[in-house]
PDB file of C-alpha atoms in Angstrom:
ATOM      1  CA  UNK N   1      12.555 -10.255   3.510  1.00  0.00           C
ATOM      2  CA  UNK N   2      14.715 -13.368   3.907  1.00  0.00           C
ATOM      3  CA  UNK N   3      13.550 -13.521   7.535  1.00  0.00           C
ATOM      4  CA  UNK N   4      10.275 -14.903   6.183  1.00  0.00           C
ATOM      5  CA  UNK N   5      12.029 -18.247   5.605  1.00  0.00           C
ATOM      6  CA  UNK N   6      14.157 -18.749   8.713  1.00  0.00           C
ATOM      7  CA  UNK N   7      13.852 -20.900  11.809  1.00  0.00           C
ATOM      8  CA  UNK N   8      11.731 -24.036  12.032  1.00  0.00           C
ATOM      9  CA  UNK N   9       9.128 -24.213   9.252  1.00  0.00           C
ATOM     10  CA  UNK N  10       6.510 -26.917   9.778  1.00  0.00           C
ATOM     11  CA  UNK N  11       4.853 -28.526   6.743  1.00  0.00           C
ATOM     12  CA  UNK N  12       1.565 -30.107   7.876  1.00  0.00           C
ATOM     13  CA  UNK N  13      -0.151 -32.811   5.934  1.00  0.00           C
ATOM     14  CA  UNK N  14      -3.572 -31.881   4.586  1.00  0.00           C
ATOM     15  CA  UNK N  15      -5.819 -34.199   6.627  1.00  0.00           C
ATOM     16  CA  UNK N  16      -8.581 -35.959   4.755  1.00  0.00           C
ATOM     17  CA  UNK N  17     -11.910 -37.421   5.800  1.00  0.00           C
ATOM     18  CA  UNK N  18     -12.728 -40.986   4.825  1.00  0.00           C
ATOM     19  CA  UNK N  19     -14.545 -39.735   1.714  1.00  0.00           C
ATOM     20  CA  UNK N  20     -11.407 -37.891   0.595  1.00  0.00           C
ATOM     21  CA  UNK N  21     -12.626 -34.399   1.424  1.00  0.00           C
ATOM     22  CA  UNK N  22     -10.304 -31.973   3.187  1.00  0.00           C
ATOM     23  CA  UNK N  23     -10.643 -32.059   6.972  1.00  0.00           C
ATOM     24  CA  UNK N  24     -10.262 -28.360   7.750  1.00  0.00           C
ATOM     25  CA  UNK N  25     -10.740 -28.899  11.480  1.00  0.00           C
ATOM     26  CA  UNK N  26      -7.861 -31.348  11.506  1.00  0.00           C
ATOM     27  CA  UNK N  27      -5.667 -28.925   9.598  1.00  0.00           C
ATOM     28  CA  UNK N  28      -6.570 -26.100  11.963  1.00  0.00           C
ATOM     29  CA  UNK N  29      -5.498 -28.234  14.914  1.00  0.00           C
ATOM     30  CA  UNK N  30      -2.160 -29.174  13.322  1.00  0.00           C
ATOM     31  CA  UNK N  31      -1.288 -25.586  12.433  1.00  0.00           C
ATOM     32  CA  UNK N  32      -2.315 -24.245  15.814  1.00  0.00           C
ATOM     33  CA  UNK N  33      -0.319 -26.892  17.665  1.00  0.00           C
ATOM     34  CA  UNK N  34       2.812 -26.263  15.606  1.00  0.00           C
ATOM     35  CA  UNK N  35       2.731 -22.521  16.207  1.00  0.00           C
ATOM     36  CA  UNK N  36       1.889 -22.921  19.898  1.00  0.00           C
ATOM     37  CA  UNK N  37       4.865 -25.254  20.314  1.00  0.00           C
ATOM     38  CA  UNK N  38       7.190 -22.621  18.872  1.00  0.00           C
ATOM     39  CA  UNK N  39       7.459 -23.291  15.147  1.00  0.00           C
ATOM     40  CA  UNK N  40       8.544 -20.112  13.355  1.00  0.00           C
ATOM     41  CA  UNK N  41       6.213 -20.587  10.410  1.00  0.00           C
ATOM     42  CA  UNK N  42       4.009 -23.019   8.530  1.00  0.00           C
ATOM     43  CA  UNK N  43       4.009 -24.129   4.898  1.00  0.00           C
ATOM     44  CA  UNK N  44       0.843 -25.654   3.457  1.00  0.00           C
ATOM     45  CA  UNK N  45       0.128 -27.347   0.142  1.00  0.00           C
ATOM     46  CA  UNK N  46       3.738 -28.286  -0.564  1.00  0.00           C
ATOM     47  CA  UNK N  47       4.968 -31.901  -0.783  1.00  0.00           C
ATOM     48  CA  UNK N  48       3.876 -32.962   2.714  1.00  0.00           C
ATOM     49  CA  UNK N  49       0.540 -31.246   2.135  1.00  0.00           C
ATOM     50  CA  UNK N  50      -0.059 -32.945  -1.241  1.00  0.00           C
ATOM     51  CA  UNK N  51      -0.714 -29.528  -2.742  1.00  0.00           C
ATOM     52  CA  UNK N  52      -0.994 -30.631  -6.361  1.00  0.00           C
ATOM     53  CA  UNK N  53      -3.928 -32.928  -5.543  1.00  0.00           C
ATOM     54  CA  UNK N  54      -6.387 -30.163  -4.616  1.00  0.00           C
ATOM     55  CA  UNK N  55      -8.490 -27.858  -6.748  1.00  0.00           C
ATOM     56  CA  UNK N  56      -8.487 -24.080  -6.447  1.00  0.00           C
ATOM     57  CA  UNK N  57     -11.392 -23.798  -4.023  1.00  0.00           C
ATOM     58  CA  UNK N  58      -9.928 -26.460  -1.743  1.00  0.00           C
ATOM     59  CA  UNK N  59      -6.543 -24.750  -1.806  1.00  0.00           C
ATOM     60  CA  UNK N  60      -8.122 -21.397  -0.921  1.00  0.00           C
ATOM     61  CA  UNK N  61      -9.889 -22.976   2.047  1.00  0.00           C
ATOM     62  CA  UNK N  62      -6.681 -24.624   3.256  1.00  0.00           C
ATOM     63  CA  UNK N  63      -4.754 -21.347   3.115  1.00  0.00           C
ATOM     64  CA  UNK N  64      -7.449 -19.335   4.872  1.00  0.00           C
ATOM     65  CA  UNK N  65      -7.832 -21.878   7.679  1.00  0.00           C
ATOM     66  CA  UNK N  66      -4.063 -22.107   8.130  1.00  0.00           C
ATOM     67  CA  UNK N  67      -3.669 -18.321   8.259  1.00  0.00           C
ATOM     68  CA  UNK N  68      -6.420 -18.042  10.882  1.00  0.00           C
ATOM     69  CA  UNK N  69      -5.006 -20.905  12.958  1.00  0.00           C
ATOM     70  CA  UNK N  70      -1.457 -19.533  12.824  1.00  0.00           C
ATOM     71  CA  UNK N  71      -2.494 -16.429  14.749  1.00  0.00           C
ATOM     72  CA  UNK N  72      -0.049 -14.107  13.024  1.00  0.00           C
ATOM     73  CA  UNK N  73       2.803 -16.537  12.419  1.00  0.00           C
ATOM     74  CA  UNK N  74       3.750 -16.618   8.728  1.00  0.00           C
ATOM     75  CA  UNK N  75       1.941 -19.132   6.531  1.00  0.00           C
ATOM     76  CA  UNK N  76       3.656 -19.900   3.247  1.00  0.00           C
ATOM     77  CA  UNK N  77       2.044 -21.800   0.393  1.00  0.00           C
ATOM     78  CA  UNK N  78       3.369 -24.314  -2.119  1.00  0.00           C
ATOM     79  CA  UNK N  79       2.611 -22.976  -5.590  1.00  0.00           C
ATOM     80  CA  UNK N  80       3.918 -25.674  -7.938  1.00  0.00           C
ATOM     81  CA  UNK N  81       1.756 -26.537 -10.930  1.00  0.00           C
ATOM     82  CA  UNK N  82       2.014 -28.165 -14.335  1.00  0.00           C
ATOM     83  CA  UNK N  83       2.396 -24.884 -16.239  1.00  0.00           C
ATOM     84  CA  UNK N  84       3.618 -21.349 -15.667  1.00  0.00           C
ATOM     85  CA  UNK N  85       0.054 -20.108 -16.193  1.00  0.00           C
ATOM     86  CA  UNK N  86      -1.203 -22.295 -13.346  1.00  0.00           C
ATOM     87  CA  UNK N  87       1.717 -21.328 -11.103  1.00  0.00           C
ATOM     88  CA  UNK N  88       0.892 -17.652 -11.515  1.00  0.00           C
ATOM     89  CA  UNK N  89      -2.795 -18.282 -10.846  1.00  0.00           C
ATOM     90  CA  UNK N  90      -1.986 -20.245  -7.702  1.00  0.00           C
ATOM     91  CA  UNK N  91       0.441 -17.577  -6.528  1.00  0.00           C
ATOM     92  CA  UNK N  92      -2.186 -14.866  -6.888  1.00  0.00           C
ATOM     93  CA  UNK N  93      -4.879 -16.863  -5.115  1.00  0.00           C
ATOM     94  CA  UNK N  94      -2.512 -17.786  -2.291  1.00  0.00           C
ATOM     95  CA  UNK N  95      -1.651 -14.158  -1.686  1.00  0.00           C
ATOM     96  CA  UNK N  96      -5.327 -13.166  -1.765  1.00  0.00           C
ATOM     97  CA  UNK N  97      -6.030 -15.860   0.834  1.00  0.00           C
ATOM     98  CA  UNK N  98      -3.411 -14.416   3.175  1.00  0.00           C
ATOM     99  CA  UNK N  99      -0.160 -16.197   2.327  1.00  0.00           C
ATOM    100  CA  UNK N 100       2.968 -14.549   3.720  1.00  0.00           C
ATOM    101  CA  UNK N 101       5.144 -16.125   1.051  1.00  0.00           C
ATOM    102  CA  UNK N 102       5.418 -18.838  -1.585  1.00  0.00           C
ATOM    103  CA  UNK N 103       7.456 -22.023  -1.818  1.00  0.00           C
ATOM    104  CA  UNK N 104       7.991 -22.841  -5.483  1.00  0.00           C
ATOM    105  CA  UNK N 105       9.764 -25.671  -7.271  1.00  0.00           C
ATOM    106  CA  UNK N 106      10.566 -25.489 -11.013  1.00  0.00           C
ATOM    107  CA  UNK N 107       8.151 -28.263 -11.904  1.00  0.00           C
ATOM    108  CA  UNK N 108       7.482 -29.068 -15.559  1.00  0.00           C
ATOM    109  CA  UNK N 109       6.694 -32.052 -17.776  1.00  0.00           C
ATOM    110  CA  UNK N 110      10.271 -31.872 -19.071  1.00  0.00           C
ATOM    111  CA  UNK N 111      13.161 -30.573 -16.920  1.00  0.00           C
ATOM    112  CA  UNK N 112      13.674 -26.829 -17.314  1.00  0.00           C
ATOM    113  CA  UNK N 113      16.986 -25.203 -18.162  1.00  0.00           C
ATOM    114  CA  UNK N 114      18.466 -22.145 -16.454  1.00  0.00           C
ATOM    115  CA  UNK N 115      16.837 -19.626 -18.771  1.00  0.00           C
ATOM    116  CA  UNK N 116      13.395 -21.212 -18.356  1.00  0.00           C
ATOM    117  CA  UNK N 117      13.727 -21.365 -14.590  1.00  0.00           C
ATOM    118  CA  UNK N 118      14.720 -17.720 -14.441  1.00  0.00           C
ATOM    119  CA  UNK N 119      11.756 -16.783 -16.640  1.00  0.00           C
ATOM    120  CA  UNK N 120       9.334 -18.764 -14.462  1.00  0.00           C
ATOM    121  CA  UNK N 121      10.361 -17.048 -11.246  1.00  0.00           C
ATOM    122  CA  UNK N 122      10.394 -13.636 -12.904  1.00  0.00           C
ATOM    123  CA  UNK N 123       6.822 -14.172 -14.069  1.00  0.00           C
ATOM    124  CA  UNK N 124       5.709 -15.088 -10.549  1.00  0.00           C
ATOM    125  CA  UNK N 125       7.499 -12.072  -9.057  1.00  0.00           C
ATOM    126  CA  UNK N 126       5.738  -9.792 -11.531  1.00  0.00           C
ATOM    127  CA  UNK N 127       2.364 -11.351 -10.730  1.00  0.00           C
ATOM    128  CA  UNK N 128       2.665 -11.045  -6.934  1.00  0.00           C
ATOM    129  CA  UNK N 129       5.115  -8.186  -6.331  1.00  0.00           C
ATOM    130  CA  UNK N 130       6.458  -7.947  -2.810  1.00  0.00           C
ATOM    131  CA  UNK N 131       5.588 -11.562  -1.960  1.00  0.00           C
ATOM    132  CA  UNK N 132       8.735 -13.431  -0.839  1.00  0.00           C
ATOM    133  CA  UNK N 133       9.471 -16.640  -2.729  1.00  0.00           C
ATOM    134  CA  UNK N 134      11.519 -19.601  -1.557  1.00  0.00           C
ATOM    135  CA  UNK N 135      13.131 -21.742  -4.272  1.00  0.00           C
ATOM    136  CA  UNK N 136      12.221 -25.366  -3.505  1.00  0.00           C
ATOM    137  CA  UNK N 137      15.144 -27.367  -4.884  1.00  0.00           C
ATOM    138  CA  UNK N 138      14.195 -30.968  -5.745  1.00  0.00           C
ATOM    139  CA  UNK N 139      17.024 -32.237  -7.966  1.00  0.00           C
ATOM    140  CA  UNK N 140      16.190 -35.946  -7.731  1.00  0.00           C
ATOM    141  CA  UNK N 141      12.526 -35.468  -8.622  1.00  0.00           C
ATOM    142  CA  UNK N 142      12.769 -32.634 -11.143  1.00  0.00           C
ATOM    143  CA  UNK N 143      16.148 -33.069 -12.822  1.00  0.00           C
ATOM    144  CA  UNK N 144      17.215 -29.516 -11.970  1.00  0.00           C
ATOM    145  CA  UNK N 145      19.740 -28.759  -9.243  1.00  0.00           C
ATOM    146  CA  UNK N 146      19.984 -25.066  -8.467  1.00  0.00           C
ATOM    147  CA  UNK N 147      23.465 -23.580  -8.224  1.00  0.00           C
ATOM    148  CA  UNK N 148      24.653 -20.658  -6.134  1.00  0.00           C
ATOM    149  CA  UNK N 149      25.116 -18.715  -9.366  1.00  0.00           C
ATOM    150  CA  UNK N 150      21.506 -19.308 -10.431  1.00  0.00           C
ATOM    151  CA  UNK N 151      20.230 -18.374  -6.987  1.00  0.00           C
ATOM    152  CA  UNK N 152      22.249 -15.165  -7.124  1.00  0.00           C
ATOM    153  CA  UNK N 153      20.686 -14.330 -10.486  1.00  0.00           C
ATOM    154  CA  UNK N 154      17.196 -15.024  -9.153  1.00  0.00           C
ATOM    155  CA  UNK N 155      17.904 -12.920  -6.074  1.00  0.00           C
ATOM    156  CA  UNK N 156      19.252 -10.082  -8.204  1.00  0.00           C
ATOM    157  CA  UNK N 157      16.078 -10.303 -10.311  1.00  0.00           C
ATOM    158  CA  UNK N 158      14.088  -9.752  -7.122  1.00  0.00           C
ATOM    159  CA  UNK N 159      12.251 -13.042  -7.541  1.00  0.00           C
ATOM    160  CA  UNK N 160      13.751 -15.277  -4.818  1.00  0.00           C
ATOM    161  CA  UNK N 161      14.754 -14.558  -1.198  1.00  0.00           C
ATOM    162  CA  UNK N 162      15.405 -18.076   0.088  1.00  0.00           C
ATOM    163  CA  UNK N 163      16.120 -21.650  -0.907  1.00  0.00           C
ATOM    164  CA  UNK N 164      14.986 -24.988   0.467  1.00  0.00           C
ATOM    165  CA  UNK N 165      17.721 -27.511  -0.311  1.00  0.00           C
ATOM    166  CA  UNK N 166      17.886 -31.252   0.439  1.00  0.00           C
ATOM    167  CA  UNK N 167      20.292 -32.063   3.236  1.00  0.00           C
ATOM    168  CA  UNK N 168      20.413 -35.799   2.748  1.00  0.00           C
ATOM    169  CA  UNK N 169      21.824 -36.765  -0.705  1.00  0.00           C
ATOM    170  CA  UNK N 170      25.246 -38.378  -0.218  1.00  0.00           C
ATOM    171  CA  UNK N 171      26.627 -36.429  -3.180  1.00  0.00           C
ATOM    172  CA  UNK N 172      26.034 -33.118  -1.386  1.00  0.00           C
ATOM    173  CA  UNK N 173      29.449 -31.598  -0.688  1.00  0.00           C
ATOM    174  CA  UNK N 174      30.297 -30.183   2.700  1.00  0.00           C
ATOM    175  CA  UNK N 175      30.000 -26.447   2.765  1.00  0.00           C
ATOM    176  CA  UNK N 176      27.045 -26.273   0.378  1.00  0.00           C
ATOM    177  CA  UNK N 177      25.076 -24.098   2.799  1.00  0.00           C
ATOM    178  CA  UNK N 178      27.888 -21.548   2.860  1.00  0.00           C
ATOM    179  CA  UNK N 179      28.129 -21.669  -0.923  1.00  0.00           C
ATOM    180  CA  UNK N 180      24.402 -21.042  -1.363  1.00  0.00           C
ATOM    181  CA  UNK N 181      24.511 -18.181   1.129  1.00  0.00           C
ATOM    182  CA  UNK N 182      26.840 -16.302  -1.220  1.00  0.00           C
ATOM    183  CA  UNK N 183      23.742 -15.776  -3.380  1.00  0.00           C
ATOM    184  CA  UNK N 184      22.324 -13.472  -0.698  1.00  0.00           C
ATOM    185  CA  UNK N 185      19.421 -15.754   0.193  1.00  0.00           C
ATOM    186  CA  UNK N 186      18.342 -17.512   3.378  1.00  0.00           C
ATOM    187  CA  UNK N 187      19.358 -21.163   3.139  1.00  0.00           C
ATOM    188  CA  UNK N 188      17.029 -23.810   4.516  1.00  0.00           C
ATOM    189  CA  UNK N 189      17.456 -27.571   4.552  1.00  0.00           C
ATOM    190  CA  UNK N 190      14.989 -30.454   4.333  1.00  0.00           C
ATOM    191  CA  UNK N 191      15.266 -34.147   5.117  1.00  0.00           C
ATOM    192  CA  UNK N 192      14.260 -35.168   8.630  1.00  0.00           C
ATOM    193  CA  UNK N 193      16.896 -37.817   9.299  1.00  0.00           C
ATOM    194  CA  UNK N 194      19.665 -35.399   8.356  1.00  0.00           C
ATOM    195  CA  UNK N 195      18.141 -32.446  10.205  1.00  0.00           C
ATOM    196  CA  UNK N 196      17.699 -34.380  13.432  1.00  0.00           C
ATOM    197  CA  UNK N 197      21.037 -36.079  12.903  1.00  0.00           C
ATOM    198  CA  UNK N 198      24.064 -34.207  11.649  1.00  0.00           C
ATOM    199  CA  UNK N 199      23.084 -31.718   8.943  1.00  0.00           C
ATOM    200  CA  UNK N 200      25.275 -28.645   8.759  1.00  0.00           C
ATOM    201  CA  UNK N 201      23.879 -25.469  10.344  1.00  0.00           C
ATOM    202  CA  UNK N 202      21.354 -23.588   8.205  1.00  0.00           C
ATOM    203  CA  UNK N 203      19.053 -20.591   8.428  1.00  0.00           C
ATOM    204  CA  UNK N 204      15.943 -22.771   8.351  1.00  0.00           C
ATOM    205  CA  UNK N 205      14.698 -26.307   8.690  1.00  0.00           C
ATOM    206  CA  UNK N 206      11.799 -27.278   6.414  1.00  0.00           C
ATOM    207  CA  UNK N 207      10.048 -30.381   7.738  1.00  0.00           C
ATOM    208  CA  UNK N 208       6.776 -32.255   7.567  1.00  0.00           C
ATOM    209  CA  UNK N 209       7.450 -34.234  10.740  1.00  0.00           C
ATOM    210  CA  UNK N 210       7.686 -31.005  12.762  1.00  0.00           C
ATOM    211  CA  UNK N 211       3.976 -30.420  12.147  1.00  0.00           C
ATOM    212  CA  UNK N 212       3.143 -33.793  13.725  1.00  0.00           C
ATOM    213  CA  UNK N 213       5.550 -33.719  16.685  1.00  0.00           C
ATOM    214  CA  UNK N 214       6.186 -29.992  17.097  1.00  0.00           C
ATOM    215  CA  UNK N 215       7.194 -30.004  20.752  1.00  0.00           C
ATOM    216  CA  UNK N 216      10.023 -32.465  20.153  1.00  0.00           C
ATOM    217  CA  UNK N 217      11.133 -30.832  16.912  1.00  0.00           C
ATOM    218  CA  UNK N 218      11.213 -27.325  18.371  1.00  0.00           C
ATOM    219  CA  UNK N 219      13.390 -28.609  21.219  1.00  0.00           C
ATOM    220  CA  UNK N 220      15.799 -30.283  18.790  1.00  0.00           C
ATOM    221  CA  UNK N 221      16.046 -27.193  16.598  1.00  0.00           C
ATOM    222  CA  UNK N 222      16.641 -24.888  19.559  1.00  0.00           C
ATOM    223  CA  UNK N 223      19.308 -27.192  20.963  1.00  0.00           C
ATOM    224  CA  UNK N 224      21.068 -27.314  17.601  1.00  0.00           C
ATOM    225  CA  UNK N 225      21.047 -23.528  17.293  1.00  0.00           C
ATOM    226  CA  UNK N 226      22.378 -23.226  20.848  1.00  0.00           C
ATOM    227  CA  UNK N 227      25.104 -25.772  20.124  1.00  0.00           C
ATOM    228  CA  UNK N 228      23.837 -28.293  22.664  1.00  0.00           C
ATOM    229  CA  UNK N 229      23.057 -31.466  20.736  1.00  0.00           C
ATOM    230  CA  UNK N 230      23.491 -34.076  23.429  1.00  0.00           C
ATOM    231  CA  UNK N 231      21.316 -37.127  22.842  1.00  0.00           C
ATOM    232  CA  UNK N 232      18.071 -37.329  24.754  1.00  0.00           C
ATOM    233  CA  UNK N 233      15.011 -39.544  24.618  1.00  0.00           C
ATOM    234  CA  UNK N 234      12.855 -37.117  22.631  1.00  0.00           C
ATOM    235  CA  UNK N 235      15.512 -36.534  19.973  1.00  0.00           C
ATOM    236  CA  UNK N 236      16.234 -40.255  19.675  1.00  0.00           C
ATOM    237  CA  UNK N 237      12.526 -41.002  19.283  1.00  0.00           C
ATOM    238  CA  UNK N 238      12.101 -38.316  16.663  1.00  0.00           C
ATOM    239  CA  UNK N 239      15.047 -39.704  14.706  1.00  0.00           C
ATOM    240  CA  UNK N 240      13.573 -43.209  14.873  1.00  0.00           C
ATOM    241  CA  UNK N 241      10.252 -41.899  13.521  1.00  0.00           C
ATOM    242  CA  UNK N 242      12.030 -40.058  10.702  1.00  0.00           C
ATOM    243  CA  UNK N 243      13.912 -43.222   9.737  1.00  0.00           C
ATOM    244  CA  UNK N 244      10.750 -45.327   9.830  1.00  0.00           C
ATOM    245  CA  UNK N 245       8.973 -42.808   7.572  1.00  0.00           C
ATOM    246  CA  UNK N 246      11.896 -42.818   5.130  1.00  0.00           C
ATOM    247  CA  UNK N 247      12.094 -46.618   5.140  1.00  0.00           C
ATOM    248  CA  UNK N 248       8.570 -46.909   3.734  1.00  0.00           C
ATOM    249  CA  UNK N 249       9.628 -45.259   0.477  1.00  0.00           C
ATOM    250  CA  UNK N 250       6.288 -43.425   0.531  1.00  0.00           C
ATOM    251  CA  UNK N 251       6.956 -40.547   2.905  1.00  0.00           C
ATOM    252  CA  UNK N 252       3.727 -38.580   2.434  1.00  0.00           C
ATOM    253  CA  UNK N 253       1.564 -41.653   2.988  1.00  0.00           C
ATOM    254  CA  UNK N 254       3.733 -42.470   6.009  1.00  0.00           C
ATOM    255  CA  UNK N 255       3.236 -38.968   7.436  1.00  0.00           C
ATOM    256  CA  UNK N 256      -0.528 -39.476   7.140  1.00  0.00           C
ATOM    257  CA  UNK N 257      -0.178 -42.749   9.030  1.00  0.00           C
ATOM    258  CA  UNK N 258       1.940 -41.098  11.725  1.00  0.00           C
ATOM    259  CA  UNK N 259      -0.594 -38.268  12.006  1.00  0.00           C
ATOM    260  CA  UNK N 260      -3.371 -40.762  12.666  1.00  0.00           C
ATOM    261  CA  UNK N 261      -1.259 -42.562  15.265  1.00  0.00           C
ATOM    262  CA  UNK N 262      -0.575 -39.248  17.017  1.00  0.00           C
ATOM    263  CA  UNK N 263      -4.222 -38.234  17.185  1.00  0.00           C
ATOM    264  CA  UNK N 264      -5.080 -36.548  13.876  1.00  0.00           C
ATOM    265  CA  UNK N 265      -7.390 -38.949  12.015  1.00  0.00           C
ATOM    266  CA  UNK N 266      -6.863 -38.877   8.263  1.00  0.00           C
ATOM    267  CA  UNK N 267      -7.360 -40.995   5.210  1.00  0.00           C
ATOM    268  CA  UNK N 268      -4.290 -41.672   3.034  1.00  0.00           C
ATOM    269  CA  UNK N 269      -3.264 -38.952   0.563  1.00  0.00           C
ATOM    270  CA  UNK N 270      -5.443 -38.700  -2.519  1.00  0.00           C
ATOM    271  CA  UNK N 271      -2.554 -39.482  -4.833  1.00  0.00           C
ATOM    272  CA  UNK N 272      -1.630 -42.733  -3.071  1.00  0.00           C
ATOM    273  CA  UNK N 273      -1.367 -45.387  -5.772  1.00  0.00           C
ATOM    274  CA  UNK N 274      -0.013 -48.188  -3.584  1.00  0.00           C
ATOM    275  CA  UNK N 275      -0.810 -48.225   0.146  1.00  0.00           C
ATOM    276  CA  UNK N 276       1.735 -48.767   2.860  1.00  0.00           C
ATOM    277  CA  UNK N 277       2.456 -52.430   3.517  1.00  0.00           C
ATOM    278  CA  UNK N 278       1.389 -54.188   6.679  1.00  0.00           C
ATOM    279  CA  UNK N 279       5.059 -54.277   7.681  1.00  0.00           C
ATOM    280  CA  UNK N 280       5.336 -50.516   7.196  1.00  0.00           C
ATOM    281  CA  UNK N 281       2.224 -49.918   9.284  1.00  0.00           C
ATOM    282  CA  UNK N 282       3.535 -52.164  12.041  1.00  0.00           C
ATOM    283  CA  UNK N 283       6.934 -50.446  12.059  1.00  0.00           C
ATOM    284  CA  UNK N 284       5.341 -47.002  12.294  1.00  0.00           C
ATOM    285  CA  UNK N 285       2.999 -48.103  15.053  1.00  0.00           C
ATOM    286  CA  UNK N 286       5.872 -49.589  17.049  1.00  0.00           C
ATOM    287  CA  UNK N 287       8.061 -46.497  16.860  1.00  0.00           C
ATOM    288  CA  UNK N 288       5.267 -43.992  17.523  1.00  0.00           C
ATOM    289  CA  UNK N 289       4.239 -46.019  20.579  1.00  0.00           C
ATOM    290  CA  UNK N 290       7.689 -45.381  22.066  1.00  0.00           C
ATOM    291  CA  UNK N 291       7.104 -41.623  22.293  1.00  0.00           C
ATOM    292  CA  UNK N 292       8.689 -40.463  25.556  1.00  0.00           C
TER     293      UNK N 292
END
């Protein structure tokens, strides 16, 4: 089942109308374009999709629209919530709406320890048996950094088949992908600047930017897999966009801005507390305008 989390996995934003309501037509277009361009799967309602900001009915609608738009390509769903009870409820509803798998981070008010993390994933596996789960590792945000040993335990429990690990932290040792693979799981990486740049080979790339510029991202991924990573205009542009998004310090809000610049109108994310600065907006506009 690890094949459910391999290749290029695009994480679309959840577009919003000016009144803050979900723009399902906009989401349908993003998902359809990503799959048509060659993305291997789609993940909705995770970080790029601002999943924690939507209620149950909105989440159900997002999943159903994404599944229909994907035309048979796997659609995975972010299932993080503030309590194990809510995680299980979201997992069940996602599966009922057609999710092919779940992407789950060990989110909690206080950082969880190994025993609590193992119990959380076991509870989800029992609630949605047979549904593949990808461990979404967010050590900076959540204070928990999954080890190969913990992943092996989760895999042996039957609760996790893959991991999404950050590629960009400078403390990440070389060879981490190989170390995580010893757990028997598919290893995916996230972090656009590293993925487009020089991240070590991995089974999957998890990326929000791929849902906004899928043609360019698919080409970069395929070239990397083939071992042909010569610089070209599309790759250089994509890397410039990724850097501009990272430079804002508010990547989800920046992805919404990039989406609008590339033809998917959207209001800022619901959970935006401080908007992008005028300088950020200008930098994003300048780099997007250079699309080859």
